[in-house]
PDB file of C-alpha atoms and ligand atoms in Angstrom:
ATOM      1  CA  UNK A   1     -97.811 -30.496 -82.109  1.00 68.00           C
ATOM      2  CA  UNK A   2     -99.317 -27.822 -83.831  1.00 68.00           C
ATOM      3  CA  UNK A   3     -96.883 -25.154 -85.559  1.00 72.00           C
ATOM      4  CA  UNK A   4     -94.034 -27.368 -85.134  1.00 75.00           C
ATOM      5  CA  UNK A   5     -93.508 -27.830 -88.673  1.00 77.00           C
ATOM      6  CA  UNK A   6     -92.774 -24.252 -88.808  1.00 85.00           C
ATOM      7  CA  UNK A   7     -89.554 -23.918 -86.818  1.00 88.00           C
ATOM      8  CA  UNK A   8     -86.109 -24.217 -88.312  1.00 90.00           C
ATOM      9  CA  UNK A   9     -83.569 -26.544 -87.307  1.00 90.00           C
ATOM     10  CA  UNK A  10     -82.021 -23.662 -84.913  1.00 93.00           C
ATOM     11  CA  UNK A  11     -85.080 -23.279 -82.951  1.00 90.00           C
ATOM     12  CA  UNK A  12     -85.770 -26.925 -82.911  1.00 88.00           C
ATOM     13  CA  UNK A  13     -82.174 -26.982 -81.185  1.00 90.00           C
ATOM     14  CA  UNK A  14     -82.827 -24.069 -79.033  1.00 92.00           C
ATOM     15  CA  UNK A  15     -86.087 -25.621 -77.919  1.00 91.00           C
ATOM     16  CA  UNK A  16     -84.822 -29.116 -76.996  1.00 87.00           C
ATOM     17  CA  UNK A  17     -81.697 -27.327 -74.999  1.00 89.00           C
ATOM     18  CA  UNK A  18     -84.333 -25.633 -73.303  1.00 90.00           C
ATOM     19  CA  UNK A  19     -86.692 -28.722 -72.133  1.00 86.00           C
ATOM     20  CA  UNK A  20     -83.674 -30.934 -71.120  1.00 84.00           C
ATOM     21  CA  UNK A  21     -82.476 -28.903 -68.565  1.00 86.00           C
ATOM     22  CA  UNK A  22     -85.923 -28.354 -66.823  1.00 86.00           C
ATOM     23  CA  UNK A  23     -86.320 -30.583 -63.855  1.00 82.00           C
ATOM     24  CA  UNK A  24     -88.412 -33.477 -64.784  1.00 78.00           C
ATOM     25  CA  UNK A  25     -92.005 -33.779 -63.478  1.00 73.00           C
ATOM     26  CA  UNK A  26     -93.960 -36.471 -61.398  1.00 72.00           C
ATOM     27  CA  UNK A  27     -96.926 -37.644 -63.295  1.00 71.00           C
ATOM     28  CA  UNK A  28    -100.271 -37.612 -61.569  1.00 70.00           C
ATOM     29  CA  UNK A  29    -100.568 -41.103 -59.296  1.00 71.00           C
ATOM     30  CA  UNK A  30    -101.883 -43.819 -61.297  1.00 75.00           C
ATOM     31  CA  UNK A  31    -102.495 -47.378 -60.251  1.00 80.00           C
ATOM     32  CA  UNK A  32     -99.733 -49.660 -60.964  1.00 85.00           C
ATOM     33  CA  UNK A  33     -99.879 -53.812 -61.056  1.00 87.00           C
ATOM     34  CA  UNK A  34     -96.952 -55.962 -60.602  1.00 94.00           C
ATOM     35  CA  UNK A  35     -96.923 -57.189 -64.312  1.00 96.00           C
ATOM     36  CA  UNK A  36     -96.324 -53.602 -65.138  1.00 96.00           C
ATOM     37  CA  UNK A  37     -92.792 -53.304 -63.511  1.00 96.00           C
ATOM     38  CA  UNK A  38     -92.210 -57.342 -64.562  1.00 97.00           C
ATOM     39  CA  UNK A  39     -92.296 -56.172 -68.327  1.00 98.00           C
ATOM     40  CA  UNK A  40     -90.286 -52.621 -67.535  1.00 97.00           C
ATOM     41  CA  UNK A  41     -87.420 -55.140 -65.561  1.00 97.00           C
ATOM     42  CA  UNK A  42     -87.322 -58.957 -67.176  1.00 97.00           C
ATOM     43  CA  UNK A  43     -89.719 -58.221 -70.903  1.00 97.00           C
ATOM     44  CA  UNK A  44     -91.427 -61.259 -71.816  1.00 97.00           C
ATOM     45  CA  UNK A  45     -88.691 -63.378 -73.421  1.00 95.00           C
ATOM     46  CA  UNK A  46     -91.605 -65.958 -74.755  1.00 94.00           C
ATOM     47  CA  UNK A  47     -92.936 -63.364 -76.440  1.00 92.00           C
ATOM     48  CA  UNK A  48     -89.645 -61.889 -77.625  1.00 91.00           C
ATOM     49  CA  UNK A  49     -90.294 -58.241 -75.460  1.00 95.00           C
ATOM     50  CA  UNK A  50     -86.705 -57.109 -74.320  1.00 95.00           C
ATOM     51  CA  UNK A  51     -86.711 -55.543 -70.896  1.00 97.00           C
ATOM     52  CA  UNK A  52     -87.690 -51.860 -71.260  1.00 97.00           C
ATOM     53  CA  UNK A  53     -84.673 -51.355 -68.459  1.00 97.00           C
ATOM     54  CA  UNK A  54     -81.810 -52.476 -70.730  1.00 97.00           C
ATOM     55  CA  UNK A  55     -81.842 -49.563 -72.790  1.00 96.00           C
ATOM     56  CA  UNK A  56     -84.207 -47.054 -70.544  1.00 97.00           C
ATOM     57  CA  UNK A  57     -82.038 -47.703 -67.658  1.00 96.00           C
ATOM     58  CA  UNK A  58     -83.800 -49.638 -63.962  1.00 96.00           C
ATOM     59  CA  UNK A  59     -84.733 -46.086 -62.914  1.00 94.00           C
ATOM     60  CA  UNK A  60     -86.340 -45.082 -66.478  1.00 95.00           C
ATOM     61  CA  UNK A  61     -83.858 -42.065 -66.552  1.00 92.00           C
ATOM     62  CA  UNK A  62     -82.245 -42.736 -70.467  1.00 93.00           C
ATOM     63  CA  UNK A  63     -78.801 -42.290 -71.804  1.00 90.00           C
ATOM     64  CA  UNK A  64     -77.601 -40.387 -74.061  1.00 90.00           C
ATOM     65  CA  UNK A  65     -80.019 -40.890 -77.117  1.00 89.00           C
ATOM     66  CA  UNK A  66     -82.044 -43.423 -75.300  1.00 94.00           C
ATOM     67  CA  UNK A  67     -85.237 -40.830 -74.036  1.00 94.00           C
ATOM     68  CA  UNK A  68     -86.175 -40.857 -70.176  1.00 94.00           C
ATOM     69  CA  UNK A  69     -89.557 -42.364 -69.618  1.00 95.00           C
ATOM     70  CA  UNK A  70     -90.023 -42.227 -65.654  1.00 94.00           C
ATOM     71  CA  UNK A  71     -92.783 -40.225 -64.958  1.00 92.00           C
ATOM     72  CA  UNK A  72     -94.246 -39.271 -68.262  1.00 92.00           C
ATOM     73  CA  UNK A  73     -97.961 -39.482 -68.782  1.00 92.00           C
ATOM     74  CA  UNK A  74     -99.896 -42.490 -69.076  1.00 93.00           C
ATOM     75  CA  UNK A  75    -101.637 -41.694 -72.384  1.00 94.00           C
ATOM     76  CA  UNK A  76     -98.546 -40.137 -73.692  1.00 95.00           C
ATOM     77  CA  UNK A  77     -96.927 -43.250 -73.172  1.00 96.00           C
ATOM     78  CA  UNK A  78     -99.295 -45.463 -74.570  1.00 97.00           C
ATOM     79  CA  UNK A  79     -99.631 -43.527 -77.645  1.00 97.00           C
ATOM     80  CA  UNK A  80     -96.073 -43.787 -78.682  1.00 97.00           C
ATOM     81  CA  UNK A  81     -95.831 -46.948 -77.497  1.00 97.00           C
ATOM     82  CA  UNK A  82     -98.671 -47.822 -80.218  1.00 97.00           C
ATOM     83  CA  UNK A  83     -97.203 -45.655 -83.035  1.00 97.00           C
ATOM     84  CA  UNK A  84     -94.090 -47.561 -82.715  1.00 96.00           C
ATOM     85  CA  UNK A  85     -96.211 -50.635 -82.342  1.00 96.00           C
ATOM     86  CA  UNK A  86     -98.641 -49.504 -85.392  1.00 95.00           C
ATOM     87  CA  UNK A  87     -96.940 -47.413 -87.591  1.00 93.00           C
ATOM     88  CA  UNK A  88     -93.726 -46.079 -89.383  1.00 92.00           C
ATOM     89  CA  UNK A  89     -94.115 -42.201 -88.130  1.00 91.00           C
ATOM     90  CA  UNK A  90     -90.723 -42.737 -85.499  1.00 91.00           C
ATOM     91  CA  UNK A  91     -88.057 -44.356 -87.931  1.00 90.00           C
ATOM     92  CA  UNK A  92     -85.479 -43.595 -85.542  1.00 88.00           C
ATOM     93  CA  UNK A  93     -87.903 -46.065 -83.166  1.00 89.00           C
ATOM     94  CA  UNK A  94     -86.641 -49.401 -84.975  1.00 91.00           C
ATOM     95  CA  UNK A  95     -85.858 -51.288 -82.006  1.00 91.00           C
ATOM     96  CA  UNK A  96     -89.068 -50.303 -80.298  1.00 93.00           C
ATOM     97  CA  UNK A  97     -90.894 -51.411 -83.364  1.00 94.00           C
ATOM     98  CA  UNK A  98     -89.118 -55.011 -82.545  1.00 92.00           C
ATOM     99  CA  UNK A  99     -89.872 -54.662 -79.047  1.00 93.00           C
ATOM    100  CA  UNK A 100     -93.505 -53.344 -78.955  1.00 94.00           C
ATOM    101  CA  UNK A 101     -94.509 -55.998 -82.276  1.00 93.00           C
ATOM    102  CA  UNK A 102     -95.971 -58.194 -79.660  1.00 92.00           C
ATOM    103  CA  UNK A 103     -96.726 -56.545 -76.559  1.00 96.00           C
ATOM    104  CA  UNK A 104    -100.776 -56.387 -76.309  1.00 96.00           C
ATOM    105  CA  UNK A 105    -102.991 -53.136 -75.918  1.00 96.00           C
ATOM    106  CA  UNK A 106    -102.990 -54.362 -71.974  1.00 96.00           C
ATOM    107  CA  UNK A 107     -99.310 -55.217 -71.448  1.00 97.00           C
ATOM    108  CA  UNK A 108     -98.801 -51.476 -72.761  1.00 97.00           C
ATOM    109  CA  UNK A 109    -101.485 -50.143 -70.272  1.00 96.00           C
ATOM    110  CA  UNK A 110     -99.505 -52.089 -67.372  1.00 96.00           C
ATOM    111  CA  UNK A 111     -96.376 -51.031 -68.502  1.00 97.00           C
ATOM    112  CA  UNK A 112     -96.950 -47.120 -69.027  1.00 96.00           C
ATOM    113  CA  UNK A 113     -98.637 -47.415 -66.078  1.00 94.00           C
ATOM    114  CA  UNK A 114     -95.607 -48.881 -63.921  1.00 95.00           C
ATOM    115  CA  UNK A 115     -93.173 -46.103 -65.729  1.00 95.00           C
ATOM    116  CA  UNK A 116     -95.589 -42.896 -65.253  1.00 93.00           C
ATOM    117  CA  UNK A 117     -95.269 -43.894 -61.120  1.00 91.00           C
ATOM    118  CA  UNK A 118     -91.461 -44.086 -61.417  1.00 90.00           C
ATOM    119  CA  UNK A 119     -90.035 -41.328 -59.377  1.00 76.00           C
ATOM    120  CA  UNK A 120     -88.601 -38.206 -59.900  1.00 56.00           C
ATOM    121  CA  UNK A 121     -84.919 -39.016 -59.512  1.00 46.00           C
TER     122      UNK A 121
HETATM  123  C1  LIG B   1     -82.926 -51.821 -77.589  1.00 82.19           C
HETATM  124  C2  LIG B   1     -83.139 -50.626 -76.781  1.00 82.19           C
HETATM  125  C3  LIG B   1     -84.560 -50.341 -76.278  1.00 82.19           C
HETATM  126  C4  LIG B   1     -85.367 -51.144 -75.513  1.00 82.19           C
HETATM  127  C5  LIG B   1     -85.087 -52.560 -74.978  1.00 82.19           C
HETATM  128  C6  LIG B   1     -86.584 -50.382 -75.249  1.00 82.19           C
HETATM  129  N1  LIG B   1     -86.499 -49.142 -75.840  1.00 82.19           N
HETATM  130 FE1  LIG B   1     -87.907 -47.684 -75.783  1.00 82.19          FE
HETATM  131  N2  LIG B   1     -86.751 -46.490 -76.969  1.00 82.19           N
HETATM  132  C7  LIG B   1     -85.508 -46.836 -77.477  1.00 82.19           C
HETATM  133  C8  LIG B   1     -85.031 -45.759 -78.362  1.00 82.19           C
HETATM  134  C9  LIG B   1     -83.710 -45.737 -79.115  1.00 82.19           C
HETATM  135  C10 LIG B   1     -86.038 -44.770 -78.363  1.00 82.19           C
HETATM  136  C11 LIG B   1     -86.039 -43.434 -79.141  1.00 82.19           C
HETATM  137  C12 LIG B   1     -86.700 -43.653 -80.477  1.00 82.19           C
HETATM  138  C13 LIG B   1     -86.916 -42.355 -81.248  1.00 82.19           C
HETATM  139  O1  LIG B   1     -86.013 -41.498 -81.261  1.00 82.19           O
HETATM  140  O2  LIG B   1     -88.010 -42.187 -81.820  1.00 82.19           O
HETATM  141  C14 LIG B   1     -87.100 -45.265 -77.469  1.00 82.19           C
HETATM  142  C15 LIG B   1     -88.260 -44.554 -77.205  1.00 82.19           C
HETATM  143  C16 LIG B   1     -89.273 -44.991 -76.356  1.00 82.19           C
HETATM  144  C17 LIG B   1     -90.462 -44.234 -76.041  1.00 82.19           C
HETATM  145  C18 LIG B   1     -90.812 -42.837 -76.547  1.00 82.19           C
HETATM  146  C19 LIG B   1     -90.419 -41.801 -75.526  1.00 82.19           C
HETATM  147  C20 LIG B   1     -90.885 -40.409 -75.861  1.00 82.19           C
HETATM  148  O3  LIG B   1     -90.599 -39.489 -75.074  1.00 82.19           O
HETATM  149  O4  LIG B   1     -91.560 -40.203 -76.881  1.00 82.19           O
HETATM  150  C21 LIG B   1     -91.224 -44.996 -75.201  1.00 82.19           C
HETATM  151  C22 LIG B   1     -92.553 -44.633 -74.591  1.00 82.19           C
HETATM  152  C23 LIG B   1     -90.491 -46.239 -74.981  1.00 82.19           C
HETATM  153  N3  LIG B   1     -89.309 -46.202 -75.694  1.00 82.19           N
HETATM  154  C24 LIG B   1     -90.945 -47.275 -74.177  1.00 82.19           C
HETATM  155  C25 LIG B   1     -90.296 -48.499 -74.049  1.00 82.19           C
HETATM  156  C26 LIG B   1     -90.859 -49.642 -73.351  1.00 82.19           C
HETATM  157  C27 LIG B   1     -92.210 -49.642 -72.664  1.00 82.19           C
HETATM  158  C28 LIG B   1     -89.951 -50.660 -73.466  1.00 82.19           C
HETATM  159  C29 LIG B   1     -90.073 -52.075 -72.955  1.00 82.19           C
HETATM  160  C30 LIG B   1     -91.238 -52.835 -73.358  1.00 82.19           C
HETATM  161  C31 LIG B   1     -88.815 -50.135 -74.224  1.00 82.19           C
HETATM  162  N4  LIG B   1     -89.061 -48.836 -74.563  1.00 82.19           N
HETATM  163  C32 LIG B   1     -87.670 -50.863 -74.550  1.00 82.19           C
HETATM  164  C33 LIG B   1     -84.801 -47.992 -77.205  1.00 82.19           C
HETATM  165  C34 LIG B   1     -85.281 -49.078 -76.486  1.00 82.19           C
END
């Protein structure tokens, strides 16, 4: 995010207005296993991972201040996931912190993988 620093809280604003009214993409086809959409839909309550869906929504689309996921990129994805997971650069991310504490570097791949094939809807 190069230059970012640089804008002012106006054009941060202006920017954001901009991207949320563009229609949302389809990420490139990835392969997608069934323990993928088990985590997005039911977590992994013996591990303590809430269901991505509660707060994402079934369809991945958000709410409100809850960001859509459905169709982003797989390595996008993971990456966040992991600086949730990893680090303290998203403080606004506390309950994905929770969440992601003990999901494992393949439970993300699954998972990213089963929300980069959700549809455009
Ligand atoms: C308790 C509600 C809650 C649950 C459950 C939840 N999330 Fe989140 N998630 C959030 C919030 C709030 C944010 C925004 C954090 C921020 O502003 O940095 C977020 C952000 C994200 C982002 C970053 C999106 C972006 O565009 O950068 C990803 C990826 C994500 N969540 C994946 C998941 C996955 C995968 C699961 C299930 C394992 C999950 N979330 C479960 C509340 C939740």
């Amino acid at each position: 995010m190069w230059g970012v620093t640089r804008l002012t809280p106006d054009q941060m604003d202006t920017l954001s207005d901009y991207f949320s009214k563009q229609t949302p993409m389809q990420s490139a086809s990835v392969s997608v296993s069934a323990r993928g959409k088990e985590i997005f839909m039911n977590g992994l309550p013996s591990q303590g991972v809430v269901q991505c869906s509660a707060c994402h929504g079934v369809d991945g689309k958000g709410n409100g201040a809850i960001p859509r996921l459905a169709g982003q990129h797989v390595n996008y994805l993971v990456k966040q996931i992991k600086v949730f997971k990893l680090t303290d650069e998203r403080p606004r991310g506390e309950a994905m912190k929770q969440i992601t504490h003990d999901l494992s570097d393949e439970d993300i791949t699954e998972v990213a993988a089963y929300i980069a094939s959700m549809g455009n809807l």
